[in-house]
CSV table of C-alpha atoms (C1' of nucleotides) in Angstrom, one decimal:
chain,number,residue,atom,x,y,z
A,1,UNK,CA,0.0,0.0,0.0
A,2,UNK,CA,0.9,3.6,-0.4
A,3,UNK,CA,-2.0,5.9,-0.3
A,4,UNK,CA,-5.7,5.5,-1.1
A,5,UNK,CA,-7.0,8.5,-3.1
A,6,UNK,CA,-10.6,7.2,-3.2
A,7,UNK,CA,-10.8,6.9,0.5
A,8,UNK,CA,-9.1,10.3,1.0
A,9,UNK,CA,-11.4,12.1,-1.4
A,10,UNK,CA,-14.4,10.6,0.2
A,11,UNK,CA,-13.4,11.8,3.6
A,12,UNK,CA,-12.6,15.2,2.3
A,13,UNK,CA,-15.9,15.5,0.5
A,14,UNK,CA,-17.9,14.5,3.6
A,15,UNK,CA,-15.9,16.7,5.8
A,16,UNK,CA,-16.2,19.8,3.6
A,17,UNK,CA,-19.9,19.2,3.2
A,18,UNK,CA,-20.3,19.2,7.0
A,19,UNK,CA,-18.0,22.2,7.3
A,20,UNK,CA,-20.5,24.3,5.3
A,21,UNK,CA,-22.9,24.2,8.1
A,22,UNK,CA,-20.5,23.7,10.9
A,23,UNK,CA,-17.1,25.4,10.8
A,24,UNK,CA,-15.6,23.1,13.4
A,25,UNK,CA,-15.2,20.6,10.7
A,26,UNK,CA,-11.9,22.2,9.6
A,27,UNK,CA,-9.2,19.7,8.9
A,28,UNK,CA,-7.4,20.5,12.1
A,29,UNK,CA,-10.4,20.4,14.4
A,30,UNK,CA,-11.7,17.3,12.8
A,31,UNK,CA,-8.4,15.5,13.1
A,32,UNK,CA,-8.2,16.4,16.7
A,33,UNK,CA,-11.7,15.0,17.4
A,34,UNK,CA,-10.8,11.8,15.5
A,35,UNK,CA,-7.7,11.5,17.6
A,36,UNK,CA,-5.0,11.9,14.9
A,37,UNK,CA,-2.8,14.8,13.9
A,38,UNK,CA,-3.7,17.3,11.2
A,39,UNK,CA,-0.6,16.3,9.3
A,40,UNK,CA,-1.8,12.7,9.1
A,41,UNK,CA,-5.3,13.6,8.1
A,42,UNK,CA,-4.1,16.0,5.4
A,43,UNK,CA,-2.0,13.2,3.8
A,44,UNK,CA,-4.8,10.8,4.1
A,45,UNK,CA,-7.3,13.1,2.4
A,46,UNK,CA,-4.9,13.9,-0.4
A,47,UNK,CA,-4.3,10.2,-0.9
A,48,UNK,CA,-0.6,10.3,0.0
A,49,UNK,CA,-1.0,8.1,3.1
A,50,UNK,CA,-3.0,5.0,3.7
A,51,UNK,CA,-6.2,5.2,5.7
A,52,UNK,CA,-5.8,5.1,9.5
A,53,UNK,CA,-6.6,2.1,11.6
A,54,UNK,CA,-10.2,0.8,11.7
A,55,UNK,CA,-10.8,2.4,15.1
A,56,UNK,CA,-10.2,5.9,13.7
A,57,UNK,CA,-12.2,5.2,10.6
A,58,UNK,CA,-15.2,4.3,12.8
A,59,UNK,CA,-14.8,7.5,14.7
A,60,UNK,CA,-14.8,9.4,11.4
A,61,UNK,CA,-17.9,7.7,10.3
A,62,UNK,CA,-19.7,8.6,13.5
A,63,UNK,CA,-18.7,12.2,13.3
A,64,UNK,CA,-19.5,12.4,9.6
A,65,UNK,CA,-22.8,10.6,10.2
A,66,UNK,CA,-22.2,8.0,7.6
A,67,UNK,CA,-22.1,4.2,7.7
A,68,UNK,CA,-18.8,2.9,9.1
A,69,UNK,CA,-18.9,-0.2,6.9
A,70,UNK,CA,-18.9,2.0,3.8
A,71,UNK,CA,-15.8,3.8,4.8
A,72,UNK,CA,-14.1,0.7,6.0
A,73,UNK,CA,-14.8,-1.0,2.7
A,74,UNK,CA,-13.3,1.9,0.8
A,75,UNK,CA,-10.2,1.6,3.1
A,76,UNK,CA,-10.1,-2.1,2.3
A,77,UNK,CA,-10.4,-3.0,5.9
A,78,UNK,CA,-13.0,-4.8,7.9
A,79,UNK,CA,-14.6,-3.9,11.2
A,80,UNK,CA,-12.6,-5.8,14.0
A,81,UNK,CA,-16.0,-6.6,15.5
A,82,UNK,CA,-16.7,-8.9,12.6
A,83,UNK,CA,-13.4,-10.7,13.3
A,84,UNK,CA,-14.7,-11.2,16.9
A,85,UNK,CA,-18.0,-12.6,15.7
A,86,UNK,CA,-16.1,-15.1,13.5
A,87,UNK,CA,-13.9,-16.1,16.3
A,88,UNK,CA,-16.9,-16.8,18.5
A,89,UNK,CA,-17.8,-19.7,16.2
A,90,UNK,CA,-14.9,-20.0,13.7
A,91,UNK,CA,-15.9,-23.1,11.7
A,92,UNK,CA,-19.5,-22.3,11.3
A,93,UNK,CA,-19.0,-18.7,10.4
A,94,UNK,CA,-16.2,-19.5,8.0
A,95,UNK,CA,-18.4,-22.0,6.3
A,96,UNK,CA,-21.2,-19.5,6.1
A,97,UNK,CA,-19.0,-16.9,4.4
A,98,UNK,CA,-17.4,-19.4,2.0
A,99,UNK,CA,-20.7,-20.8,1.0
A,100,UNK,CA,-21.9,-17.3,0.2
A,101,UNK,CA,-18.9,-16.8,-1.9
A,102,UNK,CA,-18.8,-20.2,-3.6
A,103,UNK,CA,-22.5,-20.0,-4.5
A,104,UNK,CA,-22.0,-16.5,-5.8
A,105,UNK,CA,-24.9,-15.2,-3.7
A,106,UNK,CA,-26.2,-11.8,-4.7
A,107,UNK,CA,-27.0,-9.0,-2.2
A,108,UNK,CA,-30.7,-10.0,-2.5
A,109,UNK,CA,-29.9,-13.6,-1.7
A,110,UNK,CA,-28.0,-12.5,1.3
A,111,UNK,CA,-30.8,-10.3,2.5
A,112,UNK,CA,-33.2,-13.1,2.1
A,113,UNK,CA,-30.8,-15.3,4.1
A,114,UNK,CA,-30.8,-12.7,6.9
A,115,UNK,CA,-34.5,-12.7,7.0
A,116,UNK,CA,-34.4,-16.5,7.2
A,117,UNK,CA,-32.0,-16.2,10.2
A,118,UNK,CA,-34.2,-13.9,12.0
A,119,UNK,CA,-37.1,-16.4,11.7
A,120,UNK,CA,-35.0,-19.1,13.3
A,121,UNK,CA,-34.3,-17.3,16.6
B,1,UNK,CA,0.0,-10.1,23.3
B,2,UNK,CA,3.0,-12.1,24.7
B,3,UNK,CA,2.7,-15.8,24.0
B,4,UNK,CA,-0.2,-18.2,23.6
B,5,UNK,CA,0.5,-21.4,25.5
B,6,UNK,CA,-2.7,-23.1,24.2
B,7,UNK,CA,-1.8,-22.6,20.6
B,8,UNK,CA,1.8,-23.7,21.2
B,9,UNK,CA,0.8,-26.8,23.1
B,10,UNK,CA,-1.7,-27.8,20.4
B,11,UNK,CA,1.0,-27.5,17.7
B,12,UNK,CA,3.4,-29.4,19.7
B,13,UNK,CA,0.9,-32.2,20.4
B,14,UNK,CA,0.0,-32.5,16.8
B,15,UNK,CA,3.6,-32.4,15.6
B,16,UNK,CA,4.7,-35.0,18.1
B,17,UNK,CA,1.9,-37.3,17.2
B,18,UNK,CA,3.0,-37.1,13.6
B,19,UNK,CA,6.6,-37.6,14.5
B,20,UNK,CA,5.8,-41.0,15.9
B,21,UNK,CA,5.1,-42.3,12.4
B,22,UNK,CA,7.3,-39.8,10.5
B,23,UNK,CA,10.5,-38.7,12.0
B,24,UNK,CA,10.8,-35.7,9.6
B,25,UNK,CA,8.3,-34.0,12.0
B,26,UNK,CA,11.2,-32.9,14.2
B,27,UNK,CA,11.0,-29.3,15.4
B,28,UNK,CA,13.8,-28.2,13.1
B,29,UNK,CA,12.5,-30.0,10.0
B,30,UNK,CA,8.9,-29.0,10.6
B,31,UNK,CA,9.9,-25.4,11.1
B,32,UNK,CA,11.8,-25.4,7.8
B,33,UNK,CA,8.9,-26.8,5.9
B,34,UNK,CA,6.6,-24.2,7.4
B,35,UNK,CA,9.1,-21.5,6.5
B,36,UNK,CA,10.1,-20.2,9.9
B,37,UNK,CA,13.2,-20.8,12.0
B,38,UNK,CA,13.5,-23.5,14.6
B,39,UNK,CA,14.0,-20.9,17.2
B,40,UNK,CA,10.8,-19.3,16.4
B,41,UNK,CA,8.8,-22.5,16.4
B,42,UNK,CA,10.4,-23.5,19.7
B,43,UNK,CA,9.3,-20.3,21.4
B,44,UNK,CA,5.8,-20.6,19.8
B,45,UNK,CA,5.4,-24.2,21.0
B,46,UNK,CA,6.5,-23.4,24.5
B,47,UNK,CA,4.1,-20.5,24.6
B,48,UNK,CA,6.8,-17.8,24.9
B,49,UNK,CA,6.0,-16.2,21.5
B,50,UNK,CA,2.8,-15.4,19.8
B,51,UNK,CA,1.6,-17.6,17.0
B,52,UNK,CA,3.1,-16.7,13.6
B,53,UNK,CA,1.1,-15.0,10.8
B,54,UNK,CA,-2.0,-16.6,9.4
B,55,UNK,CA,-0.2,-17.7,6.3
B,56,UNK,CA,2.2,-19.9,8.3
B,57,UNK,CA,-0.6,-21.2,10.5
B,58,UNK,CA,-2.3,-22.4,7.4
B,59,UNK,CA,0.8,-24.1,6.2
B,60,UNK,CA,1.1,-25.8,9.6
B,61,UNK,CA,-2.5,-27.0,9.4
B,62,UNK,CA,-1.9,-28.5,5.9
B,63,UNK,CA,1.2,-30.3,7.0
B,64,UNK,CA,-0.4,-31.5,10.2
B,65,UNK,CA,-3.6,-32.5,8.4
B,66,UNK,CA,-5.9,-30.6,10.6
B,67,UNK,CA,-8.4,-27.9,9.8
B,68,UNK,CA,-6.9,-24.5,9.5
B,69,UNK,CA,-9.8,-22.7,11.0
B,70,UNK,CA,-9.3,-24.5,14.2
B,71,UNK,CA,-5.7,-23.5,14.5
B,72,UNK,CA,-6.5,-19.9,13.4
B,73,UNK,CA,-9.2,-19.7,16.0
B,74,UNK,CA,-6.8,-20.8,18.8
B,75,UNK,CA,-4.3,-18.2,17.5
B,76,UNK,CA,-7.1,-15.6,17.8
B,77,UNK,CA,-6.8,-14.8,14.1
B,78,UNK,CA,-9.0,-15.2,11.1
B,79,UNK,CA,-8.3,-16.5,7.7
B,80,UNK,CA,-7.5,-13.4,5.5
B,81,UNK,CA,-9.6,-15.1,2.9
B,82,UNK,CA,-12.7,-14.4,5.0
B,83,UNK,CA,-11.7,-10.7,5.1
B,84,UNK,CA,-11.7,-10.8,1.3
B,85,UNK,CA,-15.1,-12.3,1.2
B,86,UNK,CA,-16.5,-9.7,3.5
B,87,UNK,CA,-14.9,-6.9,1.4
B,88,UNK,CA,-16.6,-8.2,-1.7
B,89,UNK,CA,-19.9,-7.2,-0.3
B,90,UNK,CA,-19.2,-5.4,2.9
B,91,UNK,CA,-22.6,-4.2,4.1
B,92,UNK,CA,-24.5,-7.4,3.3
B,93,UNK,CA,-21.8,-9.7,4.8
B,94,UNK,CA,-21.5,-7.5,7.9
B,95,UNK,CA,-25.2,-7.6,8.3
B,96,UNK,CA,-25.2,-11.3,8.0
B,97,UNK,CA,-22.6,-11.8,10.7
B,98,UNK,CA,-24.1,-9.2,13.1
B,99,UNK,CA,-27.5,-10.8,12.7
B,100,UNK,CA,-26.1,-14.2,13.6
B,101,UNK,CA,-24.5,-12.7,16.7
B,102,UNK,CA,-27.5,-10.6,17.7
B,103,UNK,CA,-29.9,-13.5,17.4
B,104,UNK,CA,-27.5,-15.7,19.3
B,105,UNK,CA,-27.7,-18.4,16.6
B,106,UNK,CA,-26.3,-21.8,17.5
B,107,UNK,CA,-24.0,-23.9,15.4
B,108,UNK,CA,-27.1,-25.9,14.3
B,109,UNK,CA,-28.9,-22.7,13.3
B,110,UNK,CA,-25.9,-21.7,11.3
B,111,UNK,CA,-25.7,-25.0,9.6
B,112,UNK,CA,-29.4,-24.9,8.7
B,113,UNK,CA,-28.8,-21.4,7.3
B,114,UNK,CA,-25.9,-22.7,5.1
B,115,UNK,CA,-28.2,-25.4,3.7
B,116,UNK,CA,-30.8,-22.7,3.0
B,117,UNK,CA,-28.2,-20.7,1.1
B,118,UNK,CA,-27.3,-23.6,-1.0
B,119,UNK,CA,-30.9,-24.0,-2.0
B,120,UNK,CA,-31.0,-20.5,-3.2
B,121,UNK,CA,-28.3,-20.7,-5.8
C,1,DG,C1',0.1,45.4,6.9
C,2,DT,C1',-0.2,42.1,10.4
C,3,DC,C1',-2.6,38.4,12.7
C,4,DC,C1',-4.8,34.1,12.6
C,5,DA,C1',-6.6,29.9,11.0
C,6,DC,C1',-6.4,27.2,7.1
C,7,DG,C1',-4.3,23.1,4.7
C,8,DT,C1',0.5,21.3,3.2
C,9,DT,C1',5.2,19.6,3.2
C,10,DT,C1',9.6,17.8,5.0
C,11,DA,C1',11.8,14.8,7.6
C,12,DA,C1',11.6,11.6,10.9
C,13,DT,C1',9.9,8.2,14.0
C,14,DA,C1',6.9,5.3,16.9
C,15,DA,C1',4.6,1.2,17.8
C,16,DA,C1',3.3,-3.3,16.7
C,17,DT,C1',4.2,-7.5,14.7
C,18,DA,C1',7.1,-11.1,13.2
C,19,DG,C1',11.1,-13.1,13.1
C,20,DT,C1',16.6,-14.6,13.3
C,21,DC,C1',21.5,-16.2,14.7
C,22,DA,C1',24.8,-18.3,17.4
C,23,DA,C1',25.7,-20.9,21.2
C,24,DC,C1',24.0,-24.1,24.5
C,25,DA,C1',22.6,-28.5,27.2
C,26,DT,C1',20.6,-33.1,26.5
C,27,DT,C1',20.1,-37.7,24.8
C,28,DG,C1',20.2,-41.9,22.0
C,29,DA,C1',23.2,-44.3,18.4
C,30,DC,C1',27.3,-46.1,17.3
D,1,DG,C1',33.4,-41.5,24.6
D,2,DT,C1',32.2,-39.0,20.6
D,3,DC,C1',28.9,-37.9,17.1
D,4,DA,C1',24.7,-36.2,15.3
D,5,DA,C1',20.3,-34.7,16.0
D,6,DT,C1',17.2,-33.0,19.3
D,7,DG,C1',14.9,-28.8,21.5
D,8,DT,C1',16.1,-24.3,24.1
D,9,DT,C1',17.9,-19.7,25.4
D,10,DG,C1',19.6,-14.9,25.2
D,11,DA,C1',20.3,-11.2,22.6
D,12,DC,C1',19.1,-8.9,18.9
D,13,DT,C1',17.0,-7.6,14.1
D,14,DA,C1',13.6,-6.9,10.4
D,15,DT,C1',9.3,-5.6,8.6
D,16,DT,C1',5.0,-3.5,8.4
D,17,DT,C1',1.8,-0.4,9.8
D,18,DA,C1',0.6,3.9,11.8
D,19,DT,C1',1.8,8.2,12.9
D,20,DT,C1',3.9,13.0,14.5
D,21,DA,C1',6.4,17.8,15.2
D,22,DA,C1',7.8,21.8,13.2
D,23,DA,C1',8.0,24.8,9.7
D,24,DC,C1',5.8,26.6,5.5
D,25,DG,C1',2.9,29.3,2.1
D,26,DT,C1',-1.9,31.3,1.5
D,27,DG,C1',-5.9,34.1,2.1
D,28,DG,C1',-9.5,36.5,4.7
D,29,DA,C1',-10.5,39.6,9.0
D,30,DC,C1',-9.3,43.4,11.2
DNA sequence: GTCCACGTTTAATAAATAGTCAACATTGAC
DNA sequence: GTCAATGTTGACTATTTATTAAACGTGGAC
């Protein structure tokens, strides 16, 4: 890795949009609220540096009021929480995911599966 | 982290069992085949060092003829392949996993869900 | 015209993770 | 009794990932 312009641009767009109505969304202040330096955020937004760790991305999503999974996906990371879920039942969860992949399930298929799960419990 | 005795012991047990019928499963030779130093393996098996990266754990599982997910789970890691599957459809996959957790699905429930998935495709 | 907040750049690290080498003590094989 | 292979130990080293401080140029507010 060495920078992710798509992620950076997305953060910048979201932040600038927020800044219009709330000037505390300046790069410096936003960085501080996220818990990283302005330097780092600048390089991330311009695509020079890689996205920060998942934890910081999640904080960004909260502040920017967008879905964390979307930002994490752009950053090519996964929510550590999902790793924990998998670890709670490794074989079954791994099977579940691999089956979804091997069968080439569509988003609709997956959504139907989720509804099915909900009926079981 | 600072060592994982359970993982280490499990590897040692499996390796020694193999060694009984195949003397090439000595610590040194096994380490070499896995692609790590004997030193490192020794410290892992005695629980002094953390498990190696996922890639090496998977190689170990293959050589020891056990399921990789079991060893990965002991090592408190997840197969990077699962991360890739999630990234292919982040929101739907995340939803799937969180639903499984929130509903407290049992292994049997998950297995039933897998069968359901297979019928869809 | 200077002050202040903005975002940027240069130049380094810091922190975490993953691993090695050389030298050692121990044991069974010859 | 020495040789060869075993596993272990102490002291480092490497790699990857994540991040910073300080100094800089720019533009609006006063």
